[in-house]
Amino acid sequence: MQKADNLKEYRKELQESLDNEFLRTTLDNFAVAYKAGRANAFKGMDVRSLIDDIACSKDAAGENFEALYKEFKENAEAAGIHVHFAKTGDEANQIIAQIAKDSDCKKIVKSKSMTAEETLLNHDLEDAGLEVTETDLGEWIIQLRHEGPSHMVMPAIHLSRYQVGDLFTEVTGSKQDAEIEKLVKVARRELRQKYVEADMGITGANFAVAETGGIGLVTNEGNARLVSTLPRVHVALMGIDKLLPNLHDALRILKALPRNATGQQITSYVTWITGANECLSAEDGKKEIHYVILDNGRSELLKDSLFSQVNRCVRCGACANVCPVYRLVGGHKMGHIYIGAIGLILTYFFHGKDKAKNLVQNCINCEACKDVCAGGIDLPRLIKEIHARIQDEDGHPLPSVLLSKVLRNRKLFHTLLRTAKWGQKPVAEKDGFIRHLPMIFSKEHSFRALPTIAEKPFRDWWKDNRPEVKKPKLRVALFSGCVQDFVYPEQMQAAVELFAANNVSMEYPMEQSCCGLPVQMMGEMEASRDVAKQNLRAFEPDAYDYIITLCASCAAHLKHNYPKLVMDRPALKYRADAFADKIIDYSSFVNDVLKVKKVDFNESKEKATYHAPCHLCRGLEVHDAPRQLIEKGGMEYVECAEEEVCCGFGGTFSMKFPELSAELLNKKLTNVEETGATTLLTDCPGCIMQLRGGLKTRGSKIKVRHVSEVLADNSKKK
Amino acid sequence: MSSKDTLYQTFVEKAELVSAFVTNIDSEEAAVDYVINLCDKKEACQLLASGCEADLSEKAETLCDAKQTKVIAAPGLKSDLYETLAAKSKKSGFDCIDSGMRKHLAGIDIGFTIAEYGIADTGTMMVDCPSEELRLATMVSEYHVCVVPKSKIRANTYGVEKMMLTRMKKTPNYLAFITGASRTADIERVLALGVHGPLELHILILEDQ
């Protein structure tokens, strides 16, 4: 559970996780195994269209939830089930405690329910004098340890077999080995006794099917079947987000849920309960069944045009499985009760601003969660939006106010950058790095060297060197982004050289400025919007065949976020759509549009590996183009492990969480070094800054370059 | 290859992937023989994979002590088949029951049931068990032996959707998809079978008559 009051305390908590060797190894192994398992489970299936279908059906269910609830309740009641509606978590807990009292229940067995975690049900039931036992192995373990889950599907993933062995020794009163197979059997026997004694069983529900008034439960251990069979009373607690119109919708989600959660084609048990079932221990032979349907902020969420998509979540936990930050710090630090990307969002809505304010800043915006989400939820966007909302309510921190002010004024911004060039003189080395970190950085930032501002920005170079292309086959505009304009202009120059040699005529609109992503990352939505408008006015999209940018982050932001940012201004939205349509990244343009060939380049035979920028591979779904270019450009491409995992830069993220950034970079560079390549190529100046700075600090000889640079070097057409 | 054979092959392949034991049989009597044979070979109490000697809390020990002989539970069978099974069980020295499952919550050796359908793309058995006895037999048994006629194998869950709905609308209903043995990976993500439900699932595919 999240307890930190401020970012400083939160960072301290994060450091504890970073120091936990066991946790780090477990989560590392899991992250790698999960990806392979998931890919295998979905093999041969059209995952994209399955996710789209789920998103559509869940959206429709959300819009219709009142009617669905009515239908569900009518059908359930007709089949002999009592249906209750709870507005808040406390209300749900009271209803359940009352049911226990009315039916004279003392002992309760529970199967896993995230909704019950959300309402902290066990505490209230225990306060009411009831004995509650979790029967899911992982849940039982954390219950005995008085902890919350650290993963939605594997709640005890943070614990070792030795910790569990010690715990079971305590529970049984006799010494237990740390052998997993045996520990599982100990739990089996201890818990079997609990089922026998219990008079009430509590479950969650994965599906509430309106057309039948029944529920569906997805489990592997089979405990939900025992919990819903043996005790004479059964209570199922579920959010209104579980309502679906029909069985077909549930079966469709079932195709994705286990595959996305654990890489299983299906779980061992899927249980469908409809109506008051036979119960041989009840007086009338029928089980007393209650459904408690929880709102707790969900209906408000459904009214919100942006956040209603949260209703699509099927609680598979995949967003944590692929999150590079979760992988470093685990669920107790990457969530409050719900964990991972969806956890950051749900925490805000279910548990309040105070619990969420630090958590939402811990998103590196790599989009891995969005890419894997079974409901196609735009998780990173929602996290940023919450960050912005909290700042709007609580006031904006000084650095983000300053940055917003500066970025809103291009001339001021560029003047500052030009001034910085003079200011850095005393600390600038000839190799392009700053010798000592400036005072504003603390020593946690020393994991990477920082580059100096270039002698001459790209925009000045362009004025003097703009090439004339006589018979152009394509007309394009260049968007440089700040880093390539002021820090790495040579990357742009290399692109210009190759484009000119391939008969591409170019424009460089001088009024362009920063793309605005950094302020958006800091939760400054207004500033982000203003910067977007500025750039939209600077470009005349109809005048070009393409607008090219060599920065993956700029490209993804311009393409996907600009139209959203100006959504409320129809005229500007039209322009933003046209603008977004023309945006293309360097590698796709050179490989897929210009279609350069191997014969156009000299072979250097140098071994090169690749780092896929998050905003290129996931943001723009570009995978093959850069790798093909490396081969075409005369180099030998060697694949790097976890090539599409974030390098830890994340723009302002690396400033805010240097410890996490350093760890992500560390992993990335170790993988890079293991390839034996002498050159590391990528498509994003931000990644280059991070990777080059990290390798410099490590004392490595590996060169980091933009794909554009090696292509220009090896091009035969000059 | 006919589409029926393809379905069958997919079913077997997927079921075996999740550690189910799949066997073809040509008659219901063969299923009875399979159960008797399996029960005979099986250790008396697999629950005690940790060994009977392993220490447990007192209450859990008591529950274990309640079980003395090997038990086969087969509720919901048609009567002639049940009689054949009961007779053969008696001959082999096993108890055979078709009710009173709540007296055997410490565990029975084998639960013997018949599935309504098989689902090929996940190797799943669809078992309709509104009867509590039948439900418990599939859960408290250490081995679950489940028969499905070859002709009842469908491609995917959509292929059984209509049948499910018919049953669900005749409430109350309790229906299960069962795929492989009960499993958990809650400790260090290491797969362990038989955490609450059966340690093994044996699927018998009955050739069409």
mmCIF file of N, CA and C in Angstrom, chain A residues 22 29-30 79 135-138 160-161 164 174 176 180 184-185 188-193 195-197 211-212 220-221 223 225-226 228-230 247-248 251-252 255 264-274 276-281, chain B residues 14 47-48 55-57 59-61 63-64 102 105 121-122 124 129-133 135-136 138-139 157-158 161 164-165 168 171-179 181-184 186-190 192-199:
data_model
loop_
_atom_site.group_PDB
_atom_site.id
_atom_site.type_symbol
_atom_site.label_atom_id
_atom_site.label_comp_id
_atom_site.label_asym_id
_atom_site.label_seq_id
_atom_site.Cartn_x
_atom_site.Cartn_y
_atom_site.Cartn_z
ATOM 1 N N PHE A 22 16.057 -10.212 -4.083
ATOM 2 C CA PHE A 22 15.124 -11.285 -4.447
ATOM 3 C C PHE A 22 14.019 -10.756 -5.365
ATOM 4 N N ASN A 29 13.005 -12.147 -14.067
ATOM 5 C CA ASN A 29 12.733 -13.434 -14.712
ATOM 6 C C ASN A 29 11.301 -13.472 -15.227
ATOM 7 N N PHE A 30 10.407 -12.950 -14.413
ATOM 8 C CA PHE A 30 8.999 -12.952 -14.800
ATOM 9 C C PHE A 30 8.779 -12.127 -16.065
ATOM 10 N N ALA A 79 -34.166 -16.216 -10.332
ATOM 11 C CA ALA A 79 -33.527 -17.515 -10.092
ATOM 12 C C ALA A 79 -33.204 -17.712 -8.608
ATOM 13 N N THR A 135 -8.556 -18.280 0.604
ATOM 14 C CA THR A 135 -8.193 -19.643 0.205
ATOM 15 C C THR A 135 -7.283 -19.684 -1.013
ATOM 16 N N ASP A 136 -7.238 -18.619 -1.785
ATOM 17 C CA ASP A 136 -6.253 -18.564 -2.866
ATOM 18 C C ASP A 136 -4.889 -18.579 -2.199
ATOM 19 N N LEU A 137 -3.998 -19.452 -2.657
ATOM 20 C CA LEU A 137 -2.734 -19.625 -1.956
ATOM 21 C C LEU A 137 -2.002 -18.306 -1.727
ATOM 22 N N GLY A 138 -1.873 -17.539 -2.790
ATOM 23 C CA GLY A 138 -1.148 -16.273 -2.672
ATOM 24 C C GLY A 138 -1.847 -15.311 -1.717
ATOM 25 N N SER A 160 9.691 -15.040 -1.174
ATOM 26 C CA SER A 160 10.469 -16.221 -1.531
ATOM 27 C C SER A 160 9.899 -17.441 -0.836
ATOM 28 N N ARG A 161 10.276 -18.613 -1.331
ATOM 29 C CA ARG A 161 9.821 -19.878 -0.734
ATOM 30 C C ARG A 161 10.257 -19.964 0.727
ATOM 31 N N VAL A 164 7.848 -18.054 2.796
ATOM 32 C CA VAL A 164 6.602 -18.805 2.910
ATOM 33 C C VAL A 164 6.786 -19.996 3.858
ATOM 34 N N SER A 174 4.511 -26.359 13.391
ATOM 35 C CA SER A 174 5.602 -27.322 13.241
ATOM 36 C C SER A 174 6.465 -26.957 12.043
ATOM 37 N N GLN A 176 8.378 -26.423 8.750
ATOM 38 C CA GLN A 176 8.108 -26.742 7.346
ATOM 39 C C GLN A 176 9.330 -26.420 6.491
ATOM 40 N N ILE A 180 8.648 -25.940 -2.511
ATOM 41 C CA ILE A 180 7.375 -25.384 -2.974
ATOM 42 C C ILE A 180 6.270 -26.444 -3.077
ATOM 43 N N VAL A 184 2.763 -26.177 -0.956
ATOM 44 C CA VAL A 184 1.454 -26.125 -1.595
ATOM 45 C C VAL A 184 0.540 -27.183 -0.979
ATOM 46 N N LYS A 185 1.091 -28.344 -0.705
ATOM 47 C CA LYS A 185 0.279 -29.429 -0.125
ATOM 48 C C LYS A 185 -0.105 -29.120 1.321
ATOM 49 N N ARG A 188 -2.960 -26.922 1.035
ATOM 50 C CA ARG A 188 -4.133 -27.693 0.603
ATOM 51 C C ARG A 188 -4.834 -28.317 1.808
ATOM 52 N N ARG A 189 -4.036 -28.927 2.673
ATOM 53 C CA ARG A 189 -4.651 -29.631 3.805
ATOM 54 C C ARG A 189 -5.158 -28.661 4.867
ATOM 55 N N GLU A 190 -4.396 -27.634 5.139
ATOM 56 C CA GLU A 190 -4.834 -26.667 6.152
ATOM 57 C C GLU A 190 -6.126 -25.981 5.708
ATOM 58 N N LEU A 191 -6.168 -25.636 4.429
ATOM 59 C CA LEU A 191 -7.332 -24.871 3.955
ATOM 60 C C LEU A 191 -8.563 -25.756 3.767
ATOM 61 N N ARG A 192 -8.333 -27.034 3.470
ATOM 62 C CA ARG A 192 -9.475 -27.940 3.301
ATOM 63 C C ARG A 192 -10.332 -27.931 4.568
ATOM 64 N N GLN A 193 -9.632 -27.904 5.695
ATOM 65 C CA GLN A 193 -10.328 -27.852 6.980
ATOM 66 C C GLN A 193 -11.177 -26.582 7.098
ATOM 67 N N TYR A 195 -12.649 -24.919 4.674
ATOM 68 C CA TYR A 195 -13.871 -25.033 3.866
ATOM 69 C C TYR A 195 -14.934 -25.808 4.650
ATOM 70 N N VAL A 196 -14.463 -26.857 5.326
ATOM 71 C CA VAL A 196 -15.394 -27.733 6.040
ATOM 72 C C VAL A 196 -16.142 -26.947 7.113
ATOM 73 N N GLU A 197 -15.414 -26.065 7.785
ATOM 74 C CA GLU A 197 -16.011 -25.343 8.916
ATOM 75 C C GLU A 197 -16.836 -24.127 8.494
ATOM 76 N N GLU A 211 -28.101 -11.379 -19.381
ATOM 77 C CA GLU A 211 -29.158 -12.213 -19.987
ATOM 78 C C GLU A 211 -29.493 -13.445 -19.160
ATOM 79 N N THR A 212 -28.564 -13.883 -18.279
ATOM 80 C CA THR A 212 -28.859 -15.067 -17.468
ATOM 81 C C THR A 212 -28.995 -14.719 -15.984
ATOM 82 N N ASN A 220 -7.497 -20.751 -11.234
ATOM 83 C CA ASN A 220 -6.613 -21.865 -11.540
ATOM 84 C C ASN A 220 -6.603 -22.922 -10.443
ATOM 85 N N GLU A 221 -6.801 -22.471 -9.218
ATOM 86 C CA GLU A 221 -6.632 -23.394 -8.097
ATOM 87 C C GLU A 221 -7.891 -24.219 -7.846
ATOM 88 N N ASN A 223 -10.310 -23.061 -5.968
ATOM 89 C CA ASN A 223 -10.861 -22.673 -4.666
ATOM 90 C C ASN A 223 -12.210 -21.973 -4.791
ATOM 91 N N ARG A 225 -14.573 -22.733 -6.712
ATOM 92 C CA ARG A 225 -15.614 -23.760 -6.813
ATOM 93 C C ARG A 225 -15.953 -24.306 -5.429
ATOM 94 N N LEU A 226 -14.926 -24.489 -4.612
ATOM 95 C CA LEU A 226 -15.188 -24.988 -3.257
ATOM 96 C C LEU A 226 -15.865 -23.924 -2.403
ATOM 97 N N SER A 228 -17.757 -21.580 -3.372
ATOM 98 C CA SER A 228 -19.141 -21.344 -3.785
ATOM 99 C C SER A 228 -19.996 -22.608 -3.661
ATOM 100 N N THR A 229 -19.393 -23.711 -3.229
ATOM 101 C CA THR A 229 -20.158 -24.961 -3.112
ATOM 102 C C THR A 229 -20.378 -25.384 -1.656
ATOM 103 N N LEU A 230 -19.321 -25.377 -0.856
ATOM 104 C CA LEU A 230 -19.444 -25.980 0.477
ATOM 105 C C LEU A 230 -20.238 -25.162 1.505
ATOM 106 N N LEU A 247 -23.669 -13.864 -22.623
ATOM 107 C CA LEU A 247 -22.619 -14.865 -22.444
ATOM 108 C C LEU A 247 -21.520 -14.723 -23.497
ATOM 109 N N HIS A 248 -21.939 -14.361 -24.706
ATOM 110 C CA HIS A 248 -20.961 -14.254 -25.784
ATOM 111 C C HIS A 248 -19.862 -13.237 -25.447
ATOM 112 N N LEU A 251 -17.504 -14.859 -23.068
ATOM 113 C CA LEU A 251 -16.629 -15.851 -23.709
ATOM 114 C C LEU A 251 -15.539 -15.161 -24.527
ATOM 115 N N ARG A 252 -15.874 -14.015 -25.069
ATOM 116 C CA ARG A 252 -14.883 -13.268 -25.849
ATOM 117 C C ARG A 252 -13.766 -12.758 -24.931
ATOM 118 N N LYS A 255 -11.288 -15.306 -23.962
ATOM 119 C CA LYS A 255 -10.234 -15.624 -24.939
ATOM 120 C C LYS A 255 -8.963 -14.830 -24.642
ATOM 121 N N GLN A 264 -1.596 -18.347 -20.307
ATOM 122 C CA GLN A 264 -2.335 -19.606 -20.391
ATOM 123 C C GLN A 264 -3.430 -19.451 -21.433
ATOM 124 N N GLN A 265 -3.732 -20.541 -22.141
ATOM 125 C CA GLN A 265 -4.817 -20.466 -23.126
ATOM 126 C C GLN A 265 -6.149 -20.297 -22.402
ATOM 127 N N ILE A 266 -6.249 -20.938 -21.263
ATOM 128 C CA ILE A 266 -7.432 -20.796 -20.420
ATOM 129 C C ILE A 266 -6.980 -21.216 -19.015
ATOM 130 N N THR A 267 -7.676 -20.771 -17.992
ATOM 131 C CA THR A 267 -7.296 -21.214 -16.645
ATOM 132 C C THR A 267 -7.872 -22.610 -16.397
ATOM 133 N N SER A 268 -7.417 -23.262 -15.349
ATOM 134 C CA SER A 268 -7.884 -24.622 -15.075
ATOM 135 C C SER A 268 -9.399 -24.683 -14.905
ATOM 136 N N TYR A 269 -9.944 -23.672 -14.228
ATOM 137 C CA TYR A 269 -11.387 -23.691 -13.989
ATOM 138 C C TYR A 269 -12.033 -22.387 -14.408
ATOM 139 N N VAL A 270 -13.123 -22.507 -15.136
ATOM 140 C CA VAL A 270 -13.992 -21.358 -15.363
ATOM 141 C C VAL A 270 -15.369 -21.823 -14.921
ATOM 142 N N THR A 271 -15.910 -21.127 -13.942
ATOM 143 C CA THR A 271 -17.123 -21.594 -13.277
ATOM 144 C C THR A 271 -18.280 -20.661 -13.580
ATOM 145 N N TRP A 272 -19.379 -21.223 -13.981
ATOM 146 C CA TRP A 272 -20.561 -20.411 -14.324
ATOM 147 C C TRP A 272 -21.674 -20.751 -13.341
ATOM 148 N N ILE A 273 -22.056 -19.778 -12.543
ATOM 149 C CA ILE A 273 -23.080 -20.024 -11.522
ATOM 150 C C ILE A 273 -24.334 -19.227 -11.862
ATOM 151 N N THR A 274 -25.432 -19.917 -12.012
ATOM 152 C CA THR A 274 -26.680 -19.234 -12.338
ATOM 153 C C THR A 274 -27.768 -19.746 -11.401
ATOM 154 N N ALA A 276 -29.915 -19.955 -7.484
ATOM 155 C CA ALA A 276 -29.615 -20.499 -6.155
ATOM 156 C C ALA A 276 -29.419 -22.007 -6.260
ATOM 157 N N ASN A 277 -28.179 -22.423 -6.105
ATOM 158 C CA ASN A 277 -27.839 -23.814 -6.361
ATOM 159 C C ASN A 277 -28.149 -24.748 -5.220
ATOM 160 N N GLU A 278 -28.051 -26.025 -5.576
ATOM 161 C CA GLU A 278 -28.231 -27.066 -4.571
ATOM 162 C C GLU A 278 -27.172 -26.930 -3.490
ATOM 163 N N CYS A 279 -27.599 -27.049 -2.227
ATOM 164 C CA CYS A 279 -26.645 -27.041 -1.127
ATOM 165 C C CYS A 279 -27.153 -28.004 -0.069
ATOM 166 N N LEU A 280 -26.474 -29.123 0.045
ATOM 167 C CA LEU A 280 -27.003 -30.207 0.879
ATOM 168 C C LEU A 280 -26.882 -29.922 2.371
ATOM 169 N N SER A 281 -26.112 -28.875 2.730
ATOM 170 C CA SER A 281 -26.011 -28.569 4.155
ATOM 171 C C SER A 281 -27.027 -27.504 4.572
ATOM 172 N N LYS B 14 -3.903 -29.953 -27.032
ATOM 173 C CA LYS B 14 -4.070 -28.869 -26.058
ATOM 174 C C LYS B 14 -4.241 -29.408 -24.642
ATOM 175 N N LEU B 47 -2.715 -36.816 -1.244
ATOM 176 C CA LEU B 47 -2.760 -35.547 -0.528
ATOM 177 C C LEU B 47 -1.482 -35.363 0.251
ATOM 178 N N LEU B 48 -0.967 -36.502 0.654
ATOM 179 C CA LEU B 48 0.207 -36.463 1.517
ATOM 180 C C LEU B 48 1.473 -36.541 0.689
ATOM 181 N N ASP B 55 4.295 -32.712 9.471
ATOM 182 C CA ASP B 55 3.515 -32.120 10.547
ATOM 183 C C ASP B 55 2.521 -31.102 10.023
ATOM 184 N N LEU B 56 1.330 -31.172 10.562
ATOM 185 C CA LEU B 56 0.300 -30.206 10.228
ATOM 186 C C LEU B 56 -0.322 -29.759 11.534
ATOM 187 N N SER B 57 -1.164 -28.758 11.433
ATOM 188 C CA SER B 57 -1.884 -28.357 12.631
ATOM 189 C C SER B 57 -2.849 -29.482 13.000
ATOM 190 N N LYS B 59 -6.048 -29.774 13.655
ATOM 191 C CA LYS B 59 -7.333 -29.905 12.955
ATOM 192 C C LYS B 59 -7.167 -30.535 11.582
ATOM 193 N N ALA B 60 -6.139 -30.086 10.857
ATOM 194 C CA ALA B 60 -5.905 -30.615 9.524
ATOM 195 C C ALA B 60 -5.543 -32.095 9.615
ATOM 196 N N GLU B 61 -4.806 -32.483 10.634
ATOM 197 C CA GLU B 61 -4.442 -33.890 10.864
ATOM 198 C C GLU B 61 -5.688 -34.729 11.055
ATOM 199 N N LEU B 63 -8.682 -34.254 10.068
ATOM 200 C CA LEU B 63 -9.430 -34.423 8.840
ATOM 201 C C LEU B 63 -8.806 -35.532 8.001
ATOM 202 N N CYS B 64 -7.502 -35.548 7.955
ATOM 203 C CA CYS B 64 -6.797 -36.564 7.186
ATOM 204 C C CYS B 64 -7.040 -37.967 7.724
ATOM 205 N N ARG B 102 -20.052 -35.033 1.213
ATOM 206 C CA ARG B 102 -19.645 -34.168 2.325
ATOM 207 C C ARG B 102 -18.990 -34.929 3.465
ATOM 208 N N LEU B 105 -14.764 -35.066 2.759
ATOM 209 C CA LEU B 105 -14.077 -33.847 2.341
ATOM 210 C C LEU B 105 -12.563 -33.895 2.544
ATOM 211 N N ASP B 121 -9.928 -26.060 -28.797
ATOM 212 C CA ASP B 121 -8.841 -25.079 -28.882
ATOM 213 C C ASP B 121 -8.138 -24.818 -27.557
ATOM 214 N N THR B 122 -8.711 -25.320 -26.460
ATOM 215 C CA THR B 122 -8.015 -25.168 -25.174
ATOM 216 C C THR B 122 -7.889 -26.518 -24.444
ATOM 217 N N THR B 124 -10.352 -28.323 -23.193
ATOM 218 C CA THR B 124 -11.203 -28.140 -22.014
ATOM 219 C C THR B 124 -12.367 -29.132 -21.975
ATOM 220 N N CYS B 129 -22.668 -29.389 -13.730
ATOM 221 C CA CYS B 129 -22.800 -30.053 -12.430
ATOM 222 C C CYS B 129 -23.685 -29.293 -11.447
ATOM 223 N N PRO B 130 -24.963 -29.130 -11.789
ATOM 224 C CA PRO B 130 -25.871 -28.506 -10.830
ATOM 225 C C PRO B 130 -25.999 -29.352 -9.559
ATOM 226 N N SER B 131 -25.763 -30.644 -9.648
ATOM 227 C CA SER B 131 -25.811 -31.502 -8.466
ATOM 228 C C SER B 131 -24.555 -31.300 -7.630
ATOM 229 N N GLU B 132 -24.761 -31.046 -6.358
ATOM 230 C CA GLU B 132 -23.614 -30.795 -5.473
ATOM 231 C C GLU B 132 -22.683 -31.996 -5.391
ATOM 232 N N GLU B 133 -23.263 -33.175 -5.364
ATOM 233 C CA GLU B 133 -22.456 -34.400 -5.264
ATOM 234 C C GLU B 133 -21.479 -34.490 -6.443
ATOM 235 N N ARG B 135 -20.480 -32.049 -8.372
ATOM 236 C CA ARG B 135 -19.524 -30.954 -8.297
ATOM 237 C C ARG B 135 -18.369 -31.314 -7.362
ATOM 238 N N LEU B 136 -18.734 -31.824 -6.180
ATOM 239 C CA LEU B 136 -17.692 -32.148 -5.200
ATOM 240 C C LEU B 136 -16.797 -33.279 -5.695
ATOM 241 N N THR B 138 -15.765 -33.761 -8.577
ATOM 242 C CA THR B 138 -14.738 -33.235 -9.490
ATOM 243 C C THR B 138 -13.716 -32.367 -8.758
ATOM 244 N N MET B 139 -14.016 -32.059 -7.476
ATOM 245 C CA MET B 139 -13.124 -31.143 -6.758
ATOM 246 C C MET B 139 -12.329 -31.763 -5.631
ATOM 247 N N THR B 157 -15.150 -22.270 -27.475
ATOM 248 C CA THR B 157 -16.245 -22.023 -26.530
ATOM 249 C C THR B 157 -17.494 -21.479 -27.224
ATOM 250 N N TYR B 158 -17.289 -20.767 -28.344
ATOM 251 C CA TYR B 158 -18.470 -20.279 -29.062
ATOM 252 C C TYR B 158 -19.321 -21.465 -29.546
ATOM 253 N N GLU B 161 -21.668 -22.380 -26.803
ATOM 254 C CA GLU B 161 -22.385 -21.252 -26.204
ATOM 255 C C GLU B 161 -23.899 -21.490 -26.128
ATOM 256 N N MET B 164 -24.750 -23.966 -23.524
ATOM 257 C CA MET B 164 -24.568 -23.386 -22.184
ATOM 258 C C MET B 164 -25.789 -22.547 -21.813
ATOM 259 N N LEU B 165 -26.216 -21.741 -22.781
ATOM 260 C CA LEU B 165 -27.344 -20.845 -22.501
ATOM 261 C C LEU B 165 -28.615 -21.623 -22.180
ATOM 262 N N MET B 168 -28.181 -22.785 -18.688
ATOM 263 C CA MET B 168 -28.186 -21.688 -17.713
ATOM 264 C C MET B 168 -29.598 -21.143 -17.506
ATOM 265 N N THR B 171 -32.542 -22.638 -14.621
ATOM 266 C CA THR B 171 -31.845 -22.453 -13.343
ATOM 267 C C THR B 171 -32.429 -23.341 -12.254
ATOM 268 N N PRO B 172 -31.730 -23.612 -11.142
ATOM 269 C CA PRO B 172 -30.341 -23.197 -10.983
ATOM 270 C C PRO B 172 -29.390 -24.072 -11.784
ATOM 271 N N ASN B 173 -28.262 -23.461 -12.113
ATOM 272 C CA ASN B 173 -27.280 -24.191 -12.893
ATOM 273 C C ASN B 173 -25.872 -23.900 -12.368
ATOM 274 N N TYR B 174 -25.011 -24.881 -12.501
ATOM 275 C CA TYR B 174 -23.612 -24.703 -12.088
ATOM 276 C C TYR B 174 -22.799 -25.465 -13.117
ATOM 277 N N LEU B 175 -22.072 -24.719 -13.900
ATOM 278 C CA LEU B 175 -21.402 -25.318 -15.046
ATOM 279 C C LEU B 175 -19.911 -24.968 -14.996
ATOM 280 N N ALA B 176 -19.084 -25.907 -15.429
ATOM 281 C CA ALA B 176 -17.655 -25.614 -15.326
ATOM 282 C C ALA B 176 -16.896 -25.989 -16.583
ATOM 283 N N PHE B 177 -15.927 -25.161 -16.921
ATOM 284 C CA PHE B 177 -14.902 -25.546 -17.888
ATOM 285 C C PHE B 177 -13.739 -26.059 -17.050
ATOM 286 N N ILE B 178 -13.323 -27.283 -17.297
ATOM 287 C CA ILE B 178 -12.199 -27.830 -16.545
ATOM 288 C C ILE B 178 -11.059 -28.123 -17.522
ATOM 289 N N THR B 179 -9.902 -27.576 -17.257
ATOM 290 C CA THR B 179 -8.767 -27.712 -18.168
ATOM 291 C C THR B 179 -7.536 -28.114 -17.360
ATOM 292 N N ALA B 181 -5.208 -30.155 -14.479
ATOM 293 C CA ALA B 181 -5.359 -30.310 -13.036
ATOM 294 C C ALA B 181 -5.412 -28.933 -12.378
ATOM 295 N N SER B 182 -5.834 -28.929 -11.129
ATOM 296 C CA SER B 182 -5.781 -27.705 -10.324
ATOM 297 C C SER B 182 -4.328 -27.259 -10.241
ATOM 298 N N ARG B 183 -4.090 -25.959 -10.397
ATOM 299 C CA ARG B 183 -2.687 -25.515 -10.413
ATOM 300 C C ARG B 183 -2.510 -24.168 -9.727
ATOM 301 N N THR B 184 -1.292 -23.918 -9.300
ATOM 302 C CA THR B 184 -0.968 -22.597 -8.781
ATOM 303 C C THR B 184 0.469 -22.285 -9.154
ATOM 304 N N ASP B 186 1.734 -19.497 -7.303
ATOM 305 C CA ASP B 186 1.759 -18.370 -6.381
ATOM 306 C C ASP B 186 3.051 -18.243 -5.585
ATOM 307 N N ILE B 187 3.798 -19.349 -5.435
ATOM 308 C CA ILE B 187 5.083 -19.214 -4.742
ATOM 309 C C ILE B 187 6.187 -19.200 -5.791
ATOM 310 N N GLU B 188 6.836 -18.102 -5.886
ATOM 311 C CA GLU B 188 7.969 -17.912 -6.810
ATOM 312 C C GLU B 188 7.641 -18.298 -8.243
ATOM 313 N N ARG B 189 6.375 -18.232 -8.612
ATOM 314 C CA ARG B 189 5.929 -18.545 -9.974
ATOM 315 C C ARG B 189 6.276 -19.972 -10.395
ATOM 316 N N VAL B 190 6.536 -20.844 -9.430
ATOM 317 C CA VAL B 190 6.837 -22.231 -9.774
ATOM 318 C C VAL B 190 5.511 -22.986 -9.854
ATOM 319 N N ALA B 192 2.814 -25.627 -9.481
ATOM 320 C CA ALA B 192 2.550 -26.783 -8.627
ATOM 321 C C ALA B 192 1.132 -27.246 -8.895
ATOM 322 N N LEU B 193 0.956 -28.546 -9.087
ATOM 323 C CA LEU B 193 -0.366 -29.067 -9.420
ATOM 324 C C LEU B 193 -1.092 -29.515 -8.165
ATOM 325 N N GLY B 194 -2.418 -29.394 -8.207
ATOM 326 C CA GLY B 194 -3.243 -29.929 -7.134
ATOM 327 C C GLY B 194 -3.256 -29.097 -5.877
ATOM 328 N N VAL B 195 -3.522 -27.810 -6.004
ATOM 329 C CA VAL B 195 -3.502 -26.996 -4.793
ATOM 330 C C VAL B 195 -4.800 -27.126 -3.999
ATOM 331 N N HIS B 196 -5.942 -27.043 -4.669
ATOM 332 C CA HIS B 196 -7.205 -27.291 -3.957
ATOM 333 C C HIS B 196 -7.976 -28.431 -4.604
ATOM 334 N N GLY B 197 -7.904 -28.495 -5.910
ATOM 335 C CA GLY B 197 -8.644 -29.507 -6.656
ATOM 336 C C GLY B 197 -7.746 -30.687 -7.006
ATOM 337 N N PRO B 198 -8.170 -31.492 -7.994
ATOM 338 C CA PRO B 198 -7.430 -32.714 -8.354
ATOM 339 C C PRO B 198 -5.959 -32.480 -8.698
ATOM 340 N N LEU B 199 -5.148 -33.465 -8.327
ATOM 341 C CA LEU B 199 -3.731 -33.419 -8.677
ATOM 342 C C LEU B 199 -3.509 -33.873 -10.107
#
